[in-house]
Amino acid sequence: MDWIWRGTYVPATRNELQRIQLQLENERFSFNGQLIEKRSFADSSKKGTNAGRKNIL
């Protein structure tokens, strides 16, 4: 029996991407559990943002 993909792929539109970016800019994240200081998503390091994205998504 062959496996066939029956799902659909719907990429995000430019407007949806802009909404996501604005939401991430407005939220504050604590990338290190020991630190109380919360930084904006854009202010964090590249490694921290990748870990944050995986957590969020």
GROMACS .gro file of N, CA and C in nm:
model
  171
    1MET      N    1   0.085  -0.118   0.000
    1MET     CA    2   0.000   0.000   0.000
    1MET      C    3   0.089   0.124   0.000
    2ASP      N    4   0.072   0.209  -0.097
    2ASP     CA    5   0.152   0.331  -0.108
    2ASP      C    6   0.094   0.442  -0.022
    3TRP      N    7   0.186   0.523   0.035
    3TRP     CA    8   0.145   0.635   0.117
    3TRP      C    9   0.128   0.758   0.028
    4ILE      N   10   0.017   0.828   0.044
    4ILE     CA   11  -0.011   0.948  -0.035
    4ILE      C   12  -0.042   1.063   0.060
    5TRP      N   13   0.024   1.176   0.039
    5TRP     CA   14  -0.002   1.297   0.118
    5TRP      C   15  -0.137   1.354   0.080
    6ARG      N   16  -0.224   1.370   0.179
    6ARG     CA   17  -0.359   1.422   0.154
    6ARG      C   18  -0.380   1.560   0.216
    7GLY      N   19  -0.275   1.618   0.270
    7GLY     CA   20  -0.285   1.748   0.332
    7GLY      C   21  -0.271   1.861   0.231
    8THR      N   22  -0.298   1.980   0.276
    8THR     CA   23  -0.280   2.098   0.191
    8THR      C   24  -0.176   2.188   0.256
    9TYR      N   25  -0.102   2.258   0.174
    9TYR     CA   26   0.000   2.352   0.221
    9TYR      C   27  -0.049   2.492   0.191
   10VAL      N   28  -0.065   2.571   0.296
   10VAL     CA   29  -0.112   2.708   0.281
   10VAL      C   30  -0.007   2.800   0.342
   11PRO      N   31   0.080   2.860   0.259
   11PRO     CA   32   0.182   2.950   0.314
   11PRO      C   33   0.119   3.079   0.367
   12ALA      N   34   0.187   3.139   0.463
   12ALA     CA   35   0.138   3.264   0.521
   12ALA      C   36   0.152   3.377   0.420
   13THR      N   37   0.058   3.468   0.424
   13THR     CA   38   0.064   3.585   0.337
   13THR      C   39   0.156   3.690   0.401
   14ARG      N   40   0.190   3.791   0.325
   14ARG     CA   41   0.276   3.899   0.376
   14ARG      C   42   0.210   3.967   0.497
   15ASN      N   43   0.080   3.988   0.490
   15ASN     CA   44   0.008   4.052   0.599
   15ASN      C   45   0.014   3.967   0.725
   16GLU      N   46   0.000   3.836   0.713
   16GLU     CA   47   0.008   3.748   0.829
   16GLU      C   48   0.148   3.748   0.889
   17LEU      N   49   0.251   3.750   0.805
   17LEU     CA   50   0.388   3.756   0.856
   17LEU      C   51   0.414   3.886   0.932
   18GLN      N   52   0.362   3.996   0.880
   18GLN     CA   53   0.379   4.125   0.948
   18GLN      C   54   0.308   4.124   1.083
   19ARG      N   55   0.191   4.063   1.091
   19ARG     CA   56   0.120   4.054   1.219
   19ARG      C   57   0.200   3.973   1.321
   20ILE      N   58   0.259   3.863   1.276
   20ILE     CA   59   0.340   3.780   1.365
   20ILE      C   60   0.461   3.857   1.415
   21GLN      N   61   0.528   3.930   1.325
   21GLN     CA   62   0.645   4.009   1.364
   21GLN      C   63   0.607   4.118   1.463
   22LEU      N   64   0.495   4.185   1.442
   22LEU     CA   65   0.451   4.289   1.535
   22LEU      C   66   0.418   4.229   1.671
   23GLN      N   67   0.355   4.113   1.672
   23GLN     CA   68   0.322   4.047   1.798
   23GLN      C   69   0.448   4.011   1.875
   24LEU      N   70   0.549   3.959   1.805
   24LEU     CA   71   0.675   3.923   1.871
   24LEU      C   72   0.749   4.046   1.922
   25GLU      N   73   0.739   4.158   1.852
   25GLU     CA   74   0.804   4.281   1.898
   25GLU      C   75   0.739   4.335   2.024
   26ASN      N   76   0.609   4.314   2.038
   26ASN     CA   77   0.536   4.367   2.153
   26ASN      C   78   0.546   4.278   2.276
   27GLU      N   79   0.569   4.149   2.259
   27GLU     CA   80   0.578   4.058   2.371
   27GLU      C   81   0.717   4.063   2.434
   28ARG      N   82   0.726   4.023   2.559
   28ARG     CA   83   0.853   4.016   2.630
   28ARG      C   84   0.876   3.870   2.669
   29PHE      N   85   1.000   3.824   2.648
   29PHE     CA   86   1.033   3.685   2.674
   29PHE      C   87   1.150   3.675   2.770
   30SER      N   88   1.149   3.575   2.854
   30SER     CA   89   1.262   3.543   2.941
   30SER      C   90   1.330   3.420   2.883
   31PHE      N   91   1.444   3.441   2.814
   31PHE     CA   92   1.511   3.332   2.746
   31PHE      C   93   1.596   3.247   2.841
   32ASN      N   94   1.631   3.302   2.956
   32ASN     CA   95   1.708   3.226   3.054
   32ASN      C   96   1.625   3.219   3.181
   33GLY      N   97   1.589   3.100   3.221
   33GLY     CA   98   1.500   3.083   3.336
   33GLY      C   99   1.553   3.143   3.464
   34GLN      N  100   1.685   3.161   3.478
   34GLN     CA  101   1.743   3.216   3.599
   34GLN      C  102   1.734   3.368   3.603
   35LEU      N  103   1.719   3.430   3.488
   35LEU     CA  104   1.711   3.575   3.484
   35LEU      C  105   1.567   3.621   3.497
   36ILE      N  106   1.546   3.724   3.574
   36ILE     CA  107   1.412   3.781   3.589
   36ILE      C  108   1.386   3.882   3.478
   37GLU      N  109   1.494   3.942   3.427
   37GLU     CA  110   1.482   4.043   3.322
   37GLU      C  111   1.422   3.981   3.196
   38LYS      N  112   1.320   4.044   3.145
   38LYS     CA  113   1.259   3.996   3.022
   38LYS      C  114   1.294   4.093   2.910
   39ARG      N  115   1.335   4.038   2.797
   39ARG     CA  116   1.377   4.119   2.684
   39ARG      C  117   1.279   4.101   2.569
   40SER      N  118   1.281   4.197   2.479
   40SER     CA  119   1.198   4.181   2.360
   40SER      C  120   1.260   4.074   2.271
   41PHE      N  121   1.181   4.016   2.185
   41PHE     CA  122   1.226   3.907   2.099
   41PHE      C  123   1.339   3.952   2.008
   42ALA      N  124   1.334   4.074   1.956
   42ALA     CA  125   1.436   4.124   1.864
   42ALA      C  126   1.568   4.154   1.935
   43ASP      N  127   1.565   4.182   2.066
   43ASP     CA  128   1.686   4.216   2.140
   43ASP      C  129   1.766   4.095   2.185
   44SER      N  130   1.712   3.977   2.171
   44SER     CA  131   1.782   3.858   2.219
   44SER      C  132   1.884   3.810   2.117
   45SER      N  133   1.970   3.719   2.160
   45SER     CA  134   2.073   3.666   2.071
   45SER      C  135   2.010   3.572   1.969
   46LYS      N  136   2.086   3.540   1.865
   46LYS     CA  137   2.036   3.452   1.759
   46LYS      C  138   2.001   3.314   1.815
   47LYS      N  139   2.087   3.261   1.902
   47LYS     CA  140   2.062   3.130   1.961
   47LYS      C  141   1.936   3.134   2.047
   48GLY      N  142   1.920   3.241   2.121
   48GLY     CA  143   1.802   3.256   2.206
   48GLY      C  144   1.675   3.271   2.126
   49THR      N  145   1.681   3.343   2.015
   49THR     CA  146   1.561   3.362   1.934
   49THR      C  147   1.518   3.231   1.869
   50ASN      N  148   1.614   3.150   1.826
   50ASN     CA  149   1.578   3.021   1.767
   50ASN      C  150   1.512   2.931   1.870
   51ALA      N  151   1.564   2.931   1.992
   51ALA     CA  152   1.503   2.851   2.099
   51ALA      C  153   1.364   2.906   2.132
   52GLY      N  154   1.351   3.038   2.131
   52GLY     CA  155   1.222   3.100   2.158
   52GLY      C  156   1.119   3.068   2.051
   53ARG      N  157   1.161   3.069   1.927
   53ARG     CA  158   1.070   3.036   1.818
   53ARG      C  159   1.019   2.894   1.830
   54LYS      N  160   1.108   2.802   1.863
   54LYS     CA  161   1.066   2.663   1.878
   54LYS      C  162   0.966   2.648   1.991
   55ASN      N  163   0.986   2.723   2.101
   55ASN     CA  164   0.892   2.718   2.213
   55ASN      C  165   0.757   2.775   2.174
   56ILE      N  166   0.758   2.887   2.104
   56ILE     CA  167   0.634   2.956   2.069
   56ILE      C  168   0.554   2.875   1.968
   57LEU      N  169   0.623   2.827   1.866
   57LEU     CA  170   0.553   2.756   1.760
   57LEU      C  171   0.532   2.612   1.799
   0.00000   0.00000   0.00000
